[in-house]
Amino acid sequence: MTMPKTVPVSVDAMLEDLRTLVETESPSRERDALSNSAKVVAAVIESRLGGQAVLVESEAGPHVHWSAGGDPKVLVLGHHDTVFPLGTLERRPFAVADGRATGPGVFDMLGGLVQAVHGLAALDDRSGVEILVTADEEVGSHTSRSLIEERALACGAVLVFEGAADGGALKTGRKGCGTFQVAITGRASHAGLEPEAGVNALVEAAYQVLDIAALGRPELGTTVTPTVASAGTLDNVVPAGATVIVDVRVESADETERVESAFAALSPHLAGARIEVQGSIGRPPMPESASTSLFALARRLLPHLEGKAVGGGSDGNFTAALGVPTLDGLGAVGGGAHADHEYLLVDAMTERANLVTELVRAIQHA
């Protein structure tokens, strides 16, 4: 089985829709912007695929759900929220030059959404296909997780249109990931007159950072990385409070349990200090076994495709953890996710859209 030689999609049409989505700013947690973005995403889907895209309201913003009808067979999964604050577009407008499309969100993951929609539009029969585009993936998918899991279980196969790995590789595995916040309470005192009367939360935080960093097990794929810290109020006051935020990535359920237990067991080094820990590993690991069947199908269509396990998480982590076959990284080929140099390779758009067409067709007839 190989990809057809005909090109059923228009690059110009894809770039037109990409411009429309990029120029509709959609930062996570900006409820009004996300409401507008959801309407625009729905309009793009409806204009290319027909039918009606339903807006599913949530506290985070509207999720967009479209179904072609028939027995559910495949869920096309993505998100329309981005990490870029309002106003980024003015500084970094959408542009196409030298074979690259640039602008906030082109790679993560508006380009993938566009390729998915145009690939589906090339199908004569779209029965059994559903699209779910969520509003809160970049901030943990707290309001969309149950809907993602419901539709994934109903469909039985999930294609995730996050940006590709390096070189256009598909993402066949992902680490579980989460964020912990360690709040430290000490006692303020005058730093010059009676420092001994205080309990220095900053010093306690320094101890905790070392303890936390030691929880990593790189040989097992576990990284535990303190990323943000704050403490104190004035330069002549012993700090009464401090906060440490920690990024955690794991490859197995055993490591999830070990790390979460270790955070719960953190204890102070200084007499009088108190520690409170919040957080968890919210996205379970996506084992490579979850993508085996779908990746093999993709490789039969495009033999040069490579697969790669990556450290970042996506909503595919949730669906894979349910045992639903899941293939990720089907979106844009490019790079610079979450950065000012984010870009999409225009020449790769047709091949990726064609892959959507043939991959979905194969799943429909499996």
XYZ file of C-alpha atoms in Angstrom:
366
model
C 0.000 0.000 0.000
C 1.438 3.386 -1.017
C 0.184 6.931 -1.256
C -1.644 7.885 -4.473
C 0.287 10.022 -6.922
C -2.520 12.528 -7.386
C -2.582 15.662 -5.254
C -6.121 16.157 -3.934
C -5.457 19.315 -1.928
C -4.529 22.898 -2.712
C -1.593 24.460 -0.917
C -2.991 27.916 -1.580
C -6.296 26.955 0.021
C -4.495 25.496 3.044
C -2.431 28.654 3.449
C -5.601 30.748 3.186
C -7.185 28.824 6.051
C -3.936 28.881 8.017
C -3.797 32.658 7.728
C -7.385 32.861 8.966
C -6.607 30.774 12.055
C -3.283 32.454 12.873
C -4.806 35.909 12.574
C -7.444 34.903 15.132
C -5.393 35.078 18.325
C -6.254 32.385 20.867
C -4.102 32.462 24.000
C -4.932 29.888 26.665
C -7.074 31.330 29.485
C -8.220 34.290 27.355
C -11.890 33.309 27.377
C -13.188 35.936 24.950
C -10.405 35.290 22.446
C -10.980 31.540 22.646
C -14.704 31.999 22.096
C -13.949 33.903 18.921
C -11.311 31.388 17.868
C -13.696 28.470 18.327
C -16.207 30.115 16.001
C -13.513 30.636 13.378
C -12.286 27.038 13.669
C -15.869 25.809 13.338
C -16.384 27.978 10.251
C -13.245 26.600 8.579
C -14.330 23.024 9.285
C -17.855 23.623 7.994
C -16.679 25.424 4.857
C -14.390 22.522 3.888
C -16.344 19.514 5.185
C -19.949 20.603 5.396
C -22.193 19.642 8.282
C -22.229 21.486 11.575
C -19.417 21.908 14.068
C -20.769 22.080 17.603
C -19.255 24.401 20.201
C -18.982 22.604 23.543
C -18.813 25.277 26.218
C -16.422 24.954 29.150
C -14.833 27.161 31.788
C -11.666 27.307 29.690
C -13.416 28.225 26.459
C -15.368 26.417 23.763
C -14.197 23.090 22.383
C -15.156 22.365 18.772
C -16.674 18.986 17.862
C -17.608 17.857 14.357
C -18.928 14.494 13.255
C -19.586 13.113 9.791
C -22.095 10.673 11.240
C -22.194 6.905 11.047
C -20.498 4.493 13.402
C -17.527 6.322 15.013
C -14.212 4.929 13.778
C -11.535 7.601 14.051
C -11.062 10.732 16.134
C -8.994 13.581 14.687
C -7.694 15.423 17.744
C -6.197 18.892 18.121
C -6.426 22.181 20.005
C -6.958 25.813 19.069
C -5.419 27.492 22.112
C -1.861 28.776 21.821
C 0.825 29.906 24.272
C 1.265 33.362 22.757
C -0.255 36.383 24.551
C -2.623 38.818 22.900
C -0.681 41.290 20.804
C 1.892 38.774 19.539
C 0.325 38.883 16.081
C 1.037 42.590 15.730
C 4.701 41.983 16.453
C 4.949 38.743 14.488
C 2.269 38.684 11.767
C 1.486 35.714 9.578
C 3.825 35.524 6.600
C 4.928 33.096 3.908
C 8.470 33.475 2.570
C 11.309 31.223 1.444
C 9.178 28.111 1.748
C 8.154 28.793 5.342
C 4.955 29.994 6.955
C 5.511 31.914 10.162
C 3.332 33.480 12.826
C 2.045 32.592 16.291
C 0.726 29.031 16.362
C 1.596 27.935 12.809
C 3.465 24.858 14.052
C 1.737 24.276 17.392
C -0.725 23.476 16.109
C -2.830 25.454 13.665
C -0.969 24.101 10.641
C -1.830 20.572 11.699
C -5.506 21.448 12.019
C -5.575 22.888 8.524
C -3.813 19.865 7.018
C -6.228 17.530 8.794
C -9.323 19.342 7.551
C -8.084 19.496 3.953
C -7.011 15.873 4.041
C -10.468 14.864 5.220
C -12.053 17.054 2.545
C -10.425 14.844 -0.097
C -12.385 11.810 1.127
C -15.472 10.810 -0.832
C -16.808 9.058 2.265
C -16.214 10.656 5.660
C -18.540 8.430 7.655
C -17.222 7.474 11.057
C -14.870 10.472 11.240
C -14.966 12.913 14.134
C -12.920 16.031 14.842
C -12.346 17.437 18.330
C -10.454 20.716 18.720
C -10.025 21.698 22.362
C -9.491 25.062 24.053
C -7.159 24.185 26.918
C -4.472 21.715 25.807
C -1.619 24.110 26.517
C -2.737 24.491 30.138
C -3.433 20.866 31.045
C -6.730 19.961 29.302
C -8.580 20.065 32.626
C -11.959 20.903 31.084
C -11.562 18.809 27.932
C -10.093 15.562 29.236
C -13.381 13.806 29.893
C -14.698 14.730 26.446
C -11.447 13.598 24.792
C -11.618 10.260 26.585
C -15.303 9.781 25.791
C -14.871 10.355 22.062
C -11.635 8.344 21.892
C -13.314 5.304 23.440
C -16.283 5.697 21.115
C -14.124 5.959 17.990
C -11.467 3.352 18.783
C -8.590 5.116 16.990
C -7.054 8.565 17.526
C -4.941 10.686 15.190
C -3.292 13.648 16.938
C -2.285 16.611 14.805
C 0.406 18.138 16.975
C 3.502 19.238 15.067
C 5.847 16.555 13.802
C 9.065 15.585 15.538
C 12.432 16.546 14.021
C 12.656 15.789 10.331
C 8.921 15.178 10.038
C 8.922 12.053 12.212
C 5.664 10.915 13.747
C 5.458 10.827 17.535
C 5.071 7.223 18.552
C 5.503 7.693 22.308
C 5.398 10.507 24.841
C 6.433 10.916 28.433
C 3.889 11.515 31.126
C 4.176 15.043 32.442
C 3.037 17.231 35.277
C 3.755 20.303 37.334
C 4.257 20.539 41.090
C 4.202 23.656 43.232
C 6.055 23.574 46.539
C 5.005 26.391 48.882
C 7.289 27.105 51.837
C 6.207 29.063 54.871
C 8.793 30.511 57.250
C 8.703 33.490 59.615
C 9.677 37.077 58.878
C 12.099 39.094 61.000
C 14.465 42.021 60.577
C 17.442 40.802 58.557
C 19.833 43.131 60.410
C 18.492 43.411 63.944
C 17.363 39.852 64.646
C 17.759 37.451 61.731
C 17.833 34.563 64.181
C 14.215 35.312 65.134
C 13.059 34.444 61.647
C 12.701 31.232 59.698
C 14.217 31.867 56.285
C 11.896 30.452 53.628
C 14.466 31.173 50.920
C 17.096 29.048 52.638
C 14.529 26.290 53.089
C 13.670 26.597 49.404
C 17.335 26.097 48.531
C 17.363 22.832 50.474
C 14.136 21.742 48.781
C 15.413 22.516 45.288
C 18.374 20.195 45.852
C 16.145 17.460 47.270
C 13.700 17.819 44.380
C 16.354 17.808 41.665
C 17.758 14.584 43.134
C 14.456 12.821 42.357
C 15.325 12.623 38.667
C 16.276 9.257 37.186
C 17.612 10.020 33.700
C 18.465 6.388 33.123
C 14.735 5.612 33.443
C 13.656 8.610 31.392
C 12.538 10.563 34.458
C 13.369 14.268 34.604
C 12.524 16.434 37.607
C 13.388 20.051 36.878
C 12.823 23.042 39.172
C 11.861 25.805 36.743
C 10.508 28.830 38.629
C 11.244 30.111 42.134
C 10.201 33.177 44.095
C 10.822 34.346 47.640
C 10.939 37.378 49.878
C 9.559 40.896 49.918
C 12.313 43.377 50.881
C 16.081 43.224 51.057
C 16.115 43.747 54.856
C 13.450 41.172 55.743
C 14.020 37.477 56.380
C 11.699 35.850 53.801
C 8.529 34.423 55.293
C 7.459 32.675 52.103
C 8.864 31.030 49.004
C 7.522 29.012 46.093
C 9.224 26.502 43.807
C 7.588 25.200 40.626
C 8.803 21.922 39.169
C 8.372 20.275 35.760
C 8.271 16.458 35.835
C 8.455 13.952 32.945
C 8.209 10.175 33.299
C 8.067 7.158 30.987
C 6.268 4.651 33.209
C 3.433 4.321 35.688
C 5.911 3.055 38.306
C 7.889 6.276 38.037
C 4.682 8.291 38.245
C 3.912 6.642 41.579
C 7.457 7.016 42.884
C 7.758 10.706 42.048
C 4.319 11.651 43.325
C 5.021 9.802 46.585
C 8.380 11.563 46.920
C 6.782 14.989 46.546
C 4.177 14.096 49.141
C 6.977 13.082 51.533
C 9.036 16.280 51.251
C 9.865 17.608 54.710
C 11.490 20.825 55.955
C 15.145 21.120 56.933
C 14.749 24.215 59.129
C 12.941 24.151 62.444
C 9.706 26.094 62.177
C 9.423 25.885 58.393
C 6.335 24.361 56.779
C 5.879 22.846 53.327
C 2.754 22.399 51.219
C 2.846 20.539 47.904
C 0.281 20.795 45.135
C 0.232 19.145 41.740
C 0.530 15.770 40.093
C 1.631 14.053 36.913
C -1.584 14.945 35.128
C -0.788 13.429 31.740
C -0.002 9.709 31.912
C 2.776 8.313 29.719
C 1.941 7.389 26.135
C 3.728 4.065 25.601
C 5.049 3.315 22.141
C 2.892 0.202 22.098
C -0.167 2.478 21.751
C 0.974 3.644 18.310
C 2.232 0.335 16.892
C -0.707 -0.544 14.639
C -1.381 2.964 13.357
C 2.293 3.713 12.782
C 2.659 0.512 10.766
C -0.308 1.633 8.666
C 1.267 5.063 8.115
C 4.582 3.445 7.141
C 2.835 1.324 4.503
C 1.503 4.543 3.007
C 4.760 6.499 3.342
C 7.676 4.086 3.788
C 10.160 6.873 4.525
C 8.284 7.980 7.650
C 10.145 7.629 10.918
C 8.768 7.388 14.429
C 10.182 8.967 17.544
C 9.342 8.948 21.254
C 9.462 12.484 22.676
C 9.442 14.172 26.057
C 6.551 16.573 25.583
C 2.986 15.629 26.371
C -0.244 16.037 24.407
C -3.862 14.987 24.607
C -2.738 11.755 22.965
C -1.355 10.773 26.371
C -4.909 10.530 27.688
C -6.234 8.435 24.831
C -3.234 6.093 24.801
C -3.599 5.525 28.546
C -7.117 4.201 27.848
C -5.682 1.583 25.508
C -7.034 3.330 22.405
C -4.610 3.111 19.443
C -3.111 6.598 19.126
C -0.695 8.148 16.637
C 0.708 11.625 17.263
C 2.825 14.179 15.434
C 0.744 14.027 12.260
C 0.599 17.806 12.012
C 2.888 20.428 10.550
C 6.485 19.738 9.609
C 8.584 22.585 10.959
C 9.816 23.643 14.376
C 10.146 26.328 17.016
C 7.093 25.385 19.061
C 6.343 28.026 21.712
C 9.129 30.262 20.366
C 9.389 33.386 18.240
C 11.082 31.458 15.427
C 8.169 29.019 15.062
C 7.687 27.947 11.452
C 5.980 25.489 9.123
C 7.476 24.026 5.930
C 5.027 24.791 3.139
C 6.347 22.071 0.810
C 5.434 19.387 3.360
C 1.786 20.407 3.681
C 0.516 18.462 0.662
C 2.157 15.189 1.662
C 0.835 15.462 5.223
C -2.691 16.263 4.040
C -2.559 13.322 1.628
C -1.412 11.122 4.505
C -4.523 12.156 6.447
C -6.721 11.157 3.505
C -5.221 7.719 3.034
C -4.706 6.941 6.721
C -8.323 7.715 7.562
C -9.530 5.761 4.516
C -7.493 2.746 5.655
C -8.906 2.962 9.178
C -12.443 3.226 7.808
C -11.998 -0.009 5.852
C -9.930 -1.932 8.389
